[in-house]
Structures are given as structure tokens and as C-alpha cells.
Short mmCIF file of C-alpha atoms in Angstrom, two decimals:
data_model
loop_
_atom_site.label_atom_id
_atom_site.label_comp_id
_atom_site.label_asym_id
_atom_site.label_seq_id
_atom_site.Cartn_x
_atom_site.Cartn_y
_atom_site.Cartn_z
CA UNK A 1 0.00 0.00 0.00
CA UNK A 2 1.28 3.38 -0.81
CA UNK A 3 1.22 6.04 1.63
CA UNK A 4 -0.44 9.62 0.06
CA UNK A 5 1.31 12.34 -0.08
CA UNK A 6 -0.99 13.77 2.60
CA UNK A 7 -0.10 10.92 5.40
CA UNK A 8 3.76 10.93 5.28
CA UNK A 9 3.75 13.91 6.63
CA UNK A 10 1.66 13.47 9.35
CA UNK A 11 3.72 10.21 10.11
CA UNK A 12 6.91 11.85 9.68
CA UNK A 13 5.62 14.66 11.99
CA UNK A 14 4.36 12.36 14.66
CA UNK A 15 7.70 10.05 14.98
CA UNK A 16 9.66 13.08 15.63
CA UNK A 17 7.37 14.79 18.04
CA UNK A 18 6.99 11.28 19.75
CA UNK A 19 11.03 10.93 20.19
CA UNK A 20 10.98 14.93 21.03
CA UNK A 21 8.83 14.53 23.94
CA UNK A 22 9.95 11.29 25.03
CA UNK A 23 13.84 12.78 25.28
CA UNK A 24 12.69 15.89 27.08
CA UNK A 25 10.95 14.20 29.70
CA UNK A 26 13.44 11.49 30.38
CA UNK A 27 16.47 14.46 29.81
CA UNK A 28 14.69 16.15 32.75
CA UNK A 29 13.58 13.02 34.88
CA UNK A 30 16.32 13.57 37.21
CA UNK A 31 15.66 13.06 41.10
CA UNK A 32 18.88 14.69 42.56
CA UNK A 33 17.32 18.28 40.67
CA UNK A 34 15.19 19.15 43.69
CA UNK A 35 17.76 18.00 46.21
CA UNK A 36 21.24 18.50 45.32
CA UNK A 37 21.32 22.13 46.44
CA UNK A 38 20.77 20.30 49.95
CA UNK A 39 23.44 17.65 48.99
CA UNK A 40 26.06 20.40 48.69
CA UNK A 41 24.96 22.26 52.20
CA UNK A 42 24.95 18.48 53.77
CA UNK A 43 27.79 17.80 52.55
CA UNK A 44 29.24 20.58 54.40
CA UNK A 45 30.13 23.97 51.31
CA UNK A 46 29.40 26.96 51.77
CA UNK A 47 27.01 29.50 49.94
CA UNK A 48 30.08 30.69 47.90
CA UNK A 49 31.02 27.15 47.60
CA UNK A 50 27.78 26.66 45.56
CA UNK A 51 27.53 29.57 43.63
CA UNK A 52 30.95 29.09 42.49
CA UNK A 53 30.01 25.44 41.17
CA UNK A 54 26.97 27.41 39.72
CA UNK A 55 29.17 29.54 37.88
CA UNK A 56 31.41 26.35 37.11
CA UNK A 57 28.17 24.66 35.68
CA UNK A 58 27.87 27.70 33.30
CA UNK A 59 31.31 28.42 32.70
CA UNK A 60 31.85 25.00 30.85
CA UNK A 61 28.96 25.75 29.01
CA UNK A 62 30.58 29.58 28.04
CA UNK A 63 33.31 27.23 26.59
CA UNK A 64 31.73 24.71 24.69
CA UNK A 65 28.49 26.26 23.75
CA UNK A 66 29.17 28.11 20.57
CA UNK A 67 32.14 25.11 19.30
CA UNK A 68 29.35 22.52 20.12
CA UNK A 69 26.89 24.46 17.51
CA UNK A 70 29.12 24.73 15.07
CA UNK A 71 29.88 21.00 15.39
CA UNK A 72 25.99 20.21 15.37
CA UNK A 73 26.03 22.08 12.53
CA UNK A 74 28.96 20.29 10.66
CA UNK A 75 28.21 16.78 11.73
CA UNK A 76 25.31 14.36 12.75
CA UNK A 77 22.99 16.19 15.51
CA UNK A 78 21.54 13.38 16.63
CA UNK A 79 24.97 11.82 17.87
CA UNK A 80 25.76 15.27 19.65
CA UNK A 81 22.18 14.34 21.76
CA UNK A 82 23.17 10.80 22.69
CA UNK A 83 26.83 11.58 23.59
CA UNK A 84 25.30 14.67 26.57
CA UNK A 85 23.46 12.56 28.38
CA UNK A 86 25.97 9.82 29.06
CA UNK A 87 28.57 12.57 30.20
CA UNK A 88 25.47 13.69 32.33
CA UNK A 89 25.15 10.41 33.65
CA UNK A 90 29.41 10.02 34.61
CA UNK A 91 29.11 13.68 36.71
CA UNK A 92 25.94 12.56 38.86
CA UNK A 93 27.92 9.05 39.71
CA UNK A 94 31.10 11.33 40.75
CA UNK A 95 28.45 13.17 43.52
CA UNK A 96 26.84 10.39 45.14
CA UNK A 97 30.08 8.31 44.92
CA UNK A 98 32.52 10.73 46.46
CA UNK A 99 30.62 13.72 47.56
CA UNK A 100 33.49 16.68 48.19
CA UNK A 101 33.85 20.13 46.60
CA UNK A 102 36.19 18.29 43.58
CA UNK A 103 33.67 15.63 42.82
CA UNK A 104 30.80 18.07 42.57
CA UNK A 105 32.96 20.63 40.46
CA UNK A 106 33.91 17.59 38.04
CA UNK A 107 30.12 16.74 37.92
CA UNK A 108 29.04 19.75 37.23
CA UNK A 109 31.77 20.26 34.27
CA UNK A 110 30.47 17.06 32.71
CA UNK A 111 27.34 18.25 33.14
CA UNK A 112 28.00 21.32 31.60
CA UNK A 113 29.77 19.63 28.32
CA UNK A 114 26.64 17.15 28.17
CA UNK A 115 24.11 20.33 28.09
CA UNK A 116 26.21 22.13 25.81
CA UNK A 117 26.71 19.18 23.30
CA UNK A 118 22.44 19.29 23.01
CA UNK A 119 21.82 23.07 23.41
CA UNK A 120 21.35 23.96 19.47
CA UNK A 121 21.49 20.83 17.60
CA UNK A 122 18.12 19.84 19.36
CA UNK A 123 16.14 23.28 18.55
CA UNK A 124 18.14 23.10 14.72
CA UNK A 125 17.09 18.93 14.36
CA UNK A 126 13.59 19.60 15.29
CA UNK A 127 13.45 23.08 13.32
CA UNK A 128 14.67 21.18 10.14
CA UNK A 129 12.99 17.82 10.44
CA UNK A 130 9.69 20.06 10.81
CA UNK A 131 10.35 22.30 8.02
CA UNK A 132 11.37 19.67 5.79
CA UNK A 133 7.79 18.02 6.22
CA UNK A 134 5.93 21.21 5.30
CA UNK A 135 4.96 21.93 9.29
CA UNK A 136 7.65 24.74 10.44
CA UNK A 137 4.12 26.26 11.34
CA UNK A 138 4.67 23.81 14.04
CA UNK A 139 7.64 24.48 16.18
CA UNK A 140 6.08 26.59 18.69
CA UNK A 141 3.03 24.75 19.62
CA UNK A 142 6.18 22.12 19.36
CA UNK A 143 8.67 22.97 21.39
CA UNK A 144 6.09 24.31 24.11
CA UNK A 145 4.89 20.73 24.58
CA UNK A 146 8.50 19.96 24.62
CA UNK A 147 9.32 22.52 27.14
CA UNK A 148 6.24 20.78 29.29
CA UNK A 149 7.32 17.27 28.81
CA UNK A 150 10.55 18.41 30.73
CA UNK A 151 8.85 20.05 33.70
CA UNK A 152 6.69 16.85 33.55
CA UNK A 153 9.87 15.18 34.24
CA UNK A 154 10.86 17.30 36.43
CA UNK A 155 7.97 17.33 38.50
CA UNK A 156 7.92 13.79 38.79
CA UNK A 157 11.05 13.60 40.00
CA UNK A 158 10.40 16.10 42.23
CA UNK A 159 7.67 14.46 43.47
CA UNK A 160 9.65 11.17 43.89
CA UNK A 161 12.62 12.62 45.23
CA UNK A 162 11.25 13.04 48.51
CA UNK A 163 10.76 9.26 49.41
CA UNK A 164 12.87 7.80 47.47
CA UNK A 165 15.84 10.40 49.74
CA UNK A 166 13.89 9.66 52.51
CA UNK A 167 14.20 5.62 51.99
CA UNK A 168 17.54 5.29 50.06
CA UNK A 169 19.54 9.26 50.91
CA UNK A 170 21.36 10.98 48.18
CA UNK A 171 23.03 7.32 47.17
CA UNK A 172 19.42 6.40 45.52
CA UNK A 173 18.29 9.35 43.92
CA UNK A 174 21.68 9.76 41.69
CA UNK A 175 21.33 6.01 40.69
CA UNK A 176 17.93 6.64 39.60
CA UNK A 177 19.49 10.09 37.95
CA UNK A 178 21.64 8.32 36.07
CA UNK A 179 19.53 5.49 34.88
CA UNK A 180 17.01 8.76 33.30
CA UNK A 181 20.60 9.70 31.36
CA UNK A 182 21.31 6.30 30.06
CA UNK A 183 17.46 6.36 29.18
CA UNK A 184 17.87 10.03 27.41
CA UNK A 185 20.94 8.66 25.32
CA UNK A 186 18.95 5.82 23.94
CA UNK A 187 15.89 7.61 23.17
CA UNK A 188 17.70 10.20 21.30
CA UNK A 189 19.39 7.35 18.68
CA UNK A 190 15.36 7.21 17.46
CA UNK A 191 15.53 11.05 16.26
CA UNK A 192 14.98 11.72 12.01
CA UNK A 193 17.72 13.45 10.68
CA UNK A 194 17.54 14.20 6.76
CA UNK A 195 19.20 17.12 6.43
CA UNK A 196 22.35 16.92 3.86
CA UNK A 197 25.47 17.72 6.11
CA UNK A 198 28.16 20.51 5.33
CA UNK A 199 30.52 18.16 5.52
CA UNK A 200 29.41 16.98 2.00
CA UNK A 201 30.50 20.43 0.79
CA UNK A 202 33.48 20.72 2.49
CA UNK A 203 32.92 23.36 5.41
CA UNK A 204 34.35 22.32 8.71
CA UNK A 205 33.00 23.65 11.98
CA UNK A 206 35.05 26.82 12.16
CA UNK A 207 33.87 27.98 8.78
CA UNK A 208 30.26 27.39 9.89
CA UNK A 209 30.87 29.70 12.79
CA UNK A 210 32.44 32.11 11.17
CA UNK A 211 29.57 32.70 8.56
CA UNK A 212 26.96 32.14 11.77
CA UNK A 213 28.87 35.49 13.66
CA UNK A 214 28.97 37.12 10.26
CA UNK A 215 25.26 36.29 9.91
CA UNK A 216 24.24 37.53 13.57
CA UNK A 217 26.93 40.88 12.74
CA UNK A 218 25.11 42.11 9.49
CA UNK A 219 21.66 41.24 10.06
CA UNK A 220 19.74 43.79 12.71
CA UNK A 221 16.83 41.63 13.27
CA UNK A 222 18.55 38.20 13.97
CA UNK A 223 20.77 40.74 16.06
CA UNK A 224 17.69 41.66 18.17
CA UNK A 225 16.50 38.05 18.73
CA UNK A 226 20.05 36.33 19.98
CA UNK A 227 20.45 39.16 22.48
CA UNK A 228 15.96 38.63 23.79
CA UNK A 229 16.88 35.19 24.70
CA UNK A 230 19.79 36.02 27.61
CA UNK A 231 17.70 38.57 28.74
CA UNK A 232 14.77 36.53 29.15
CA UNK A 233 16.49 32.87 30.15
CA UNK A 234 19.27 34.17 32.77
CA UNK A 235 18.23 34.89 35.74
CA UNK A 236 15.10 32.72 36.12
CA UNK A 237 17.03 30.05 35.15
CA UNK A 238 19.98 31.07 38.14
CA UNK A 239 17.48 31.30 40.52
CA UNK A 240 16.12 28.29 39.91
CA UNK A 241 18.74 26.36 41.32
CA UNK A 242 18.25 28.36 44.87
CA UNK A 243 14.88 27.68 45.24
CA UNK A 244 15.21 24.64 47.38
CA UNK A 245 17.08 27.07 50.07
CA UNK A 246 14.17 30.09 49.46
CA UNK A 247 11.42 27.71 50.36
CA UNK A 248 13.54 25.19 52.96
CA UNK A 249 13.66 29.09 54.53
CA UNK A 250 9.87 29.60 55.59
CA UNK A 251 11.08 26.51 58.11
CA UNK A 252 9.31 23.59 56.32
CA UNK A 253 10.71 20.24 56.77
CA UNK A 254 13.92 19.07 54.31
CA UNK A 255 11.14 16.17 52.99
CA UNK A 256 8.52 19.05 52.17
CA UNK A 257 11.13 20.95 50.08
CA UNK A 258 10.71 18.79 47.05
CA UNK A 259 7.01 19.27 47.22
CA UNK A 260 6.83 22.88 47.10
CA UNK A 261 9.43 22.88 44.44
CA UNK A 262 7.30 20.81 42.64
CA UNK A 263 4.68 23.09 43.06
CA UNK A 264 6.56 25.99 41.58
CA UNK A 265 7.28 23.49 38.31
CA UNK A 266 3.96 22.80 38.05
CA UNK A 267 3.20 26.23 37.27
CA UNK A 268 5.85 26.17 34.67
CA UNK A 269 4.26 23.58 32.84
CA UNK A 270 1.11 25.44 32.20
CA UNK A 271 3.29 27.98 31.01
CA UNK A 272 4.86 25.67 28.42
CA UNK A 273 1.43 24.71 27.38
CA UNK A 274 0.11 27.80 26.55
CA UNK A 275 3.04 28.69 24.40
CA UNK A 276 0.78 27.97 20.70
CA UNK A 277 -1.46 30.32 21.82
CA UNK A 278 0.43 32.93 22.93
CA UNK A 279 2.68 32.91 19.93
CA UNK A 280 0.77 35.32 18.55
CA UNK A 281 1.39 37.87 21.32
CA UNK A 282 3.54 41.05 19.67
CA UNK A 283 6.51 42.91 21.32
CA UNK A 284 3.96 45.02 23.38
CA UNK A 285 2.32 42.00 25.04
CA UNK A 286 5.59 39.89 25.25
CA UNK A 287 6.80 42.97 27.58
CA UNK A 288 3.65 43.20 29.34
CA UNK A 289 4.08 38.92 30.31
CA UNK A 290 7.16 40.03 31.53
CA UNK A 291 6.50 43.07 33.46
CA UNK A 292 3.51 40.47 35.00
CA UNK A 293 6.38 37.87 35.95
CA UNK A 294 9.05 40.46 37.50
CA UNK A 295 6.05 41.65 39.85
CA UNK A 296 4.92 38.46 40.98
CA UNK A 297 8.24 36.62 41.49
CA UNK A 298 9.38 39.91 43.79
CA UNK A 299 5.57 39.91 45.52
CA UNK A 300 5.89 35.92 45.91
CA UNK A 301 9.39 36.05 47.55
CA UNK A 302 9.10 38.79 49.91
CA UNK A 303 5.62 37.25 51.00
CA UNK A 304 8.17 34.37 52.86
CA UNK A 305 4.75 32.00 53.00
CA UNK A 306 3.18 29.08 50.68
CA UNK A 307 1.34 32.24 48.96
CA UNK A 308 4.45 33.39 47.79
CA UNK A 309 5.19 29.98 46.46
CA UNK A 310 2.56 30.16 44.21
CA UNK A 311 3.71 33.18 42.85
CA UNK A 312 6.76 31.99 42.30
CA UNK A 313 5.49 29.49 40.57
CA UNK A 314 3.12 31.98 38.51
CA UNK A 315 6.73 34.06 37.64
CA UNK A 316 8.60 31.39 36.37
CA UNK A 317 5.31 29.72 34.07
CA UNK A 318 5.33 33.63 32.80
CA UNK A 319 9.53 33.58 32.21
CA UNK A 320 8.90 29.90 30.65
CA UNK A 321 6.61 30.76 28.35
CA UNK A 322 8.48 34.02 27.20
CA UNK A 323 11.89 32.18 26.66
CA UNK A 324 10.27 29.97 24.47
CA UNK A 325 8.44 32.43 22.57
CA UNK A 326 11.94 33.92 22.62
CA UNK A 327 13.49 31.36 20.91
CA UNK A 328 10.81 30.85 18.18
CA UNK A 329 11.47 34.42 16.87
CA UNK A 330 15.39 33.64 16.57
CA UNK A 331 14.29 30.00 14.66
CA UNK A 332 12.42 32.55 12.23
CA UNK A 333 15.11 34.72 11.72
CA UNK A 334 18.18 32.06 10.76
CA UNK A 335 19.18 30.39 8.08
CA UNK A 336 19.28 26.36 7.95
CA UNK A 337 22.72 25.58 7.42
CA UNK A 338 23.85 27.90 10.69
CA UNK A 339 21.11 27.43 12.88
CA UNK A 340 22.34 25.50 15.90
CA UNK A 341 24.99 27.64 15.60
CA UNK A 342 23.32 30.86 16.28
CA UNK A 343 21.19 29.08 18.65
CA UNK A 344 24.25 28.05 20.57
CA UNK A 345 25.23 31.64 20.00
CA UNK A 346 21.90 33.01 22.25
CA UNK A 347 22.55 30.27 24.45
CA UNK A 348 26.47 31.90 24.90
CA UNK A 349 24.45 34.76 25.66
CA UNK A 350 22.34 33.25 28.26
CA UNK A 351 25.00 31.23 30.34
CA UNK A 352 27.67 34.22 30.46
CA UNK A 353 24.43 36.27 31.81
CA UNK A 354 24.00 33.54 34.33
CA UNK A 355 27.28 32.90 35.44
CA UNK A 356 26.80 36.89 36.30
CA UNK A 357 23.79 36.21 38.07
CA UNK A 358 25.18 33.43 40.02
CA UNK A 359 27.88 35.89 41.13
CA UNK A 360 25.59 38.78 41.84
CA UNK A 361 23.19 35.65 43.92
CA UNK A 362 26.69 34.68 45.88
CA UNK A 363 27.39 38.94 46.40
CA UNK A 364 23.73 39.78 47.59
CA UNK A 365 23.57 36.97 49.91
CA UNK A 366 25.86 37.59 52.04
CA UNK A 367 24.24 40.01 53.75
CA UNK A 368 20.29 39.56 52.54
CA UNK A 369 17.98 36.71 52.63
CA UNK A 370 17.03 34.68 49.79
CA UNK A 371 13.89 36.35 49.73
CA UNK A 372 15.09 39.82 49.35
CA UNK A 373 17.93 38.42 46.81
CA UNK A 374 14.85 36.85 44.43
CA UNK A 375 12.98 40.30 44.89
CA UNK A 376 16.29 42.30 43.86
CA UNK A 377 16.98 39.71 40.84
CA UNK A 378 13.27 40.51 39.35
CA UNK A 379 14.76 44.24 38.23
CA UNK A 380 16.67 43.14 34.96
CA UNK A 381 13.24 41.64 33.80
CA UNK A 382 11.27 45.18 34.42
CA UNK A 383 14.12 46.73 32.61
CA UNK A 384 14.07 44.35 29.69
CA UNK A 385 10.15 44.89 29.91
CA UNK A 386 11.13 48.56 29.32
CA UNK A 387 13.22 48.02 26.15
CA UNK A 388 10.68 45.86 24.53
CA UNK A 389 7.92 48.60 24.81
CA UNK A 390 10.65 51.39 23.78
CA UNK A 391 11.70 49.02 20.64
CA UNK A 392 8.24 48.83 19.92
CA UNK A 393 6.96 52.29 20.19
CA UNK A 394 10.36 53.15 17.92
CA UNK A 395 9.32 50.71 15.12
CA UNK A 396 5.58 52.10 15.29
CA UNK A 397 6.67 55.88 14.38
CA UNK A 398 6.17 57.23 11.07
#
């Protein structure tokens, strides 16, 4: 029987989508998420002990992020997003094997390399593999269920984290961390990719980056959208990792922590879902969504009470859904045969921007509560609220 024209499509569309979702949610199923914050503190660091293996986390990823676009752009994209996890899955084993200050910093480099090898070539795979099936239409309404089928994973890890720590301690919930990564590598060998590779035509990596940078240099609009997804990603996604110590501080117990943060990534899931839809929201109302966030995440944290957990968790669904909607205006802007390289270029963006934020976290904190910190760190989102509407009202003039 011959397939019409009409069906491959839809079948090509739906084995992609299928692996897509599948990857995110196992990428993300990781139990020690909501709990290693508390594994570093146990363990005996410091605050500037952990925001400097913060920083080391993004550091690695300043390194490698741009090279590792250029090489998902040069070679297969699909190996790039087997090989992360399994360096993923060798940093966890160093944390709950020989938790110390140099295990975690080795984990967290590994860690690093894995995200950075994936950061690009998935967006560019999925961008591709969609357009070349007629549905680039798609990739928001897409990558938003993506986006939720990794906060589904991480909520469910969240939510087992706290027994499974409470029956088997940090030693269980990195085996069961590492077993998602080995699960994420093997998922991601079941990814399409069609696309005819430069290497047929001779370009190595470096030549793909420099014609990416030359790309993102001459062109104004693909300018505008690498530097909108820093300023939208950064901080929320610094703070992120000290929300275990913002909530452990309104004095619940350690096995309620995991809960509450599960709460707050609850609320980012909606977020995710609602990203179709709100893809049609213009610069005016993207700055509004983010004016709406910065408010509520500085209202939530101050509030020091399960209110303010809520929203927190209403901030970072609002912060969610922007840095995907983010991300679908840079996919619009690039060209094919440099776009994980430009992606990986935003990403640069976003971790040197966090690796500031960690630093600024680390500065602030000495002397504040988390709560005051969080409420401080909701400025550079008013102020990139600001820009939007100024862009906006700029473009609209005669």
C-alpha cells in the first residue's frame, strides 16, 4: 500500500514529536534536581562554595556552547544528543560516589559539556525535520509541549525525590538520575535526521561559525533576537537552582522541600502549554508577560509563606513561556545551514548572563535573605520589559 502524499507527513511529523517529547521528559527526569542544592549544604560547602560550582556549571557551558553548535552544525545532531546525556550520567555518579567540593565541580563540568553538546542541535534537528515536512508552522506549539514534557519530568522527579531520599539518601536518587541519562541517550538514537550535512561540501565547523557570527553581525533583526533570549532565560534560570534554600527558609521540613518545588514546576508547565497560543502575542504583550512575571516573582518572595510559592510558581510559568516564545522568533530569523549555531550563539548569551547572576546571587547573599535576593533579581526583567515597549513604540513611528 502506498502512503499519500498527505499521510507521510503526518507520520513523519508524529515520529519526531513522539522521540521529542519522550527525550525531554526522560532528559529532565532527574531526582537529585530538587535536592542536590541540599546535597552540597549536607555535605558541608558553603554558599560561595555553591555559587561558584553554579558559575562552574555555566562556565563549561561559556566554553563549549558556541564550538558545540558549530559542530551540530557540521556533523550528525543526533549523535551530539546521545553523547550529553551519558557525560550527564558520569558527573551525577562522581556526587553520590565521592561527595566533596572536587567531585561536585567535576560533575558539574560534565554536566556542563553534556548540556552544551544538546543546546542547538536539538532546537536546529527539530526546526529542520519540521520544516522539511511542510509543518515549520509547528515548532512553537512544538517545542512548548516539549518545554512541558521536561517540567513533567521534572515534577515527577520532584515528586519522587522526597521518598525515594527519605528511603535510600542521596546514594538512591543519583542512581535513579543516572539510569534517566542512560534512558535520554537511547531515546535520542530514534531522532529523524535528513538534512544533507556541510561536511558533504566541504565546510568544517570553524567555517560554519564564522559565517553564523557574520550572519548575527550584518543582520539587525537576527541581532535583536540572539540578544531577547539572555535577557529573558538568565536569571530565572539562576534562581532556579536556589529555590530549594528560598522555600527550605519559611522553616518547612527538608522532605517538604521537594514538594513545594514541585509546586513551583507545576506552574511552569502550564506555562509551556500555553506557548501555541500565545505565539501570537507582539513585542507590546511579550513585555507586558514580563512586566507580569518580575512583579509576581518579587511579591511571591518577599511574602516568605506558601502564597508566595505560588507566585513563584506563577513568575517562572510567565519567564517559561516568554523564553520559548523567545526562541521561536530567533528560529524565524536564521538560516538552515547555521542554525544550531546561532542558537548556541543566544545560548552563549544566556550562560555568560548567568554565570553573572550566580555571582551577583553569591554577592547579595551575604548580607540579605534569599527572599530579598529573588525580589532584587526581578529588576533586569522590568528593565528588559522597558526596552521591549521602547523598541516597539520606535518601530511604530512614522
Amino acid at each position: 500500500m502506498t502512503l499519500s502524499p498527505a499521510r507521510v507527513p503526518v507520520a513523519g511529523v508524529r515520529r519526531l514529536t513522539r522521540t521529542l517529547y519522550g527525550y525531554a521528559f526522560l532528559d529532565d527526569f532527574v531526582l537529585l534536581y530538587p535536592v542536590y542544592a541540599l546535597l552540597f549544604a549536607d555535605t558541608g560547602m558553603s554558599l560561595w562554595q555553591i555559587s561558584s560550582l553554579f558559575a562552574l556549571w555555566s562556565v563549561t557551558g561559556v566554553v563549549l556552547e558556541v564550538p558545540s553548535g558549530a559542530w551540530a552544525d557540521a556533523m550528525s545532531r543526533r549523535r551530539l544528543l546521545w553523547i550529553g546525556p551519558l557525560l550527564t550520567a558520569t558527573g551525577f555518579a562522581l556526587w553520590v560516589l565521592v561527595p566533596s567540593y572536587g567531585a561536585f565541580a567535576a560533575g558539574f563540568v560534565l554536566w556542563g559539556a553534556g548540556g552544551a553538546l544538546g543546546s542547538g542541535a536539538l532546537e536546529a534537528l527539530v526546526y529542520d525535520e519540521l520544516d522539511r515536512l511542510g509543518a515549520a508552522d509547528r515548532y512553537a506549539r512544538v517545542m512548548g509541549r516539549a518545554r512541558a514534557a521536561r517540567l513533567l519530568g521534572t515534577v515527577a522527579a520532584t515528586g519522587l525525590a522526597g521518598p525515594v531520599v527519605a528511603r535510600g539518601g542521596y546514594e538512591a536518587v543519583g542512581a535513579a538520575s543516572l539510569l534517566a541519562c542512560v534512558l535520554t541517550a537511547l531515546t535520542a538514537t530514534r531522532f529523524p535526521e535528513h538534512r544533507v550535512r556541510p561536511e558533504s561540501t566541504g565546510d568544517t565547523w570553524a567555517t560554519t561559525l564564522r559565517t553564523g557570527l557574520a550572519e548575527a553581525h550584518g543582520n539587525r533583526a537576527v541581532r535583536g533576537a540572539l540578544l531577547l533570549v539572555p535577557a529573558v532565560a538568565a536569571v530565572w534560570g539562576a534562581l532556579d537552582e536556589y529555590t530549594p534554600l528560598l522555600i527550605r527558609d519559611l522553616g518547612v521540613a527538608e522532605a517538604t522541600v521537594p514538594y513545594l518545588v514541585m509546586l513551583i514546576w507545576a506552574g511552569v508547565t502550564l506555562g509551556s502549554l500555553l506557548t501555541g497560543p500565545a505565539e501570537r502575542l507582539g513585542t507590546t504583550g511579550l513585555a507586558v508577560l514580563l512586566s507580569g512575571a518580575a512583579l509576581a516573582l518579587a511579591a511571591g518572595a518577599l511574602a516568605r509563606s506558601l502564597t508566595g510559592v505560588v507566585l513563584v510558581s506563577l513568575a517562572f510559568a510567565g519567564f517559561q513561556l516568554a523564553e520559548v516564545l523567545a526562541d521561536v522568533r530567533l528560529q524565524h530569523r536564521i538560516d538552515e545551514s547555521r542554525r544550531a549555531t546561532l542558537t548556541s550563539v543566544a545560548s552563549l548569551g544566556t550562560e555568560l548572563a548567568t554565570v553573572a547572576t550566580f555571582g551577583v546571587y553569591a554577592l547579595l547573599g551575604t548580607d540579605m535573605a534569599h527572599s530579598t535576593v529573588f525580589a532584587v533579581l526581578a529588576i533586569p526583567y522590568l528593565v528588559t520589559a522597558l526596552a521591549l515597549a521602547r523598541a516597539r513604540a520606535a518601530t511604530a513611528r512614522p
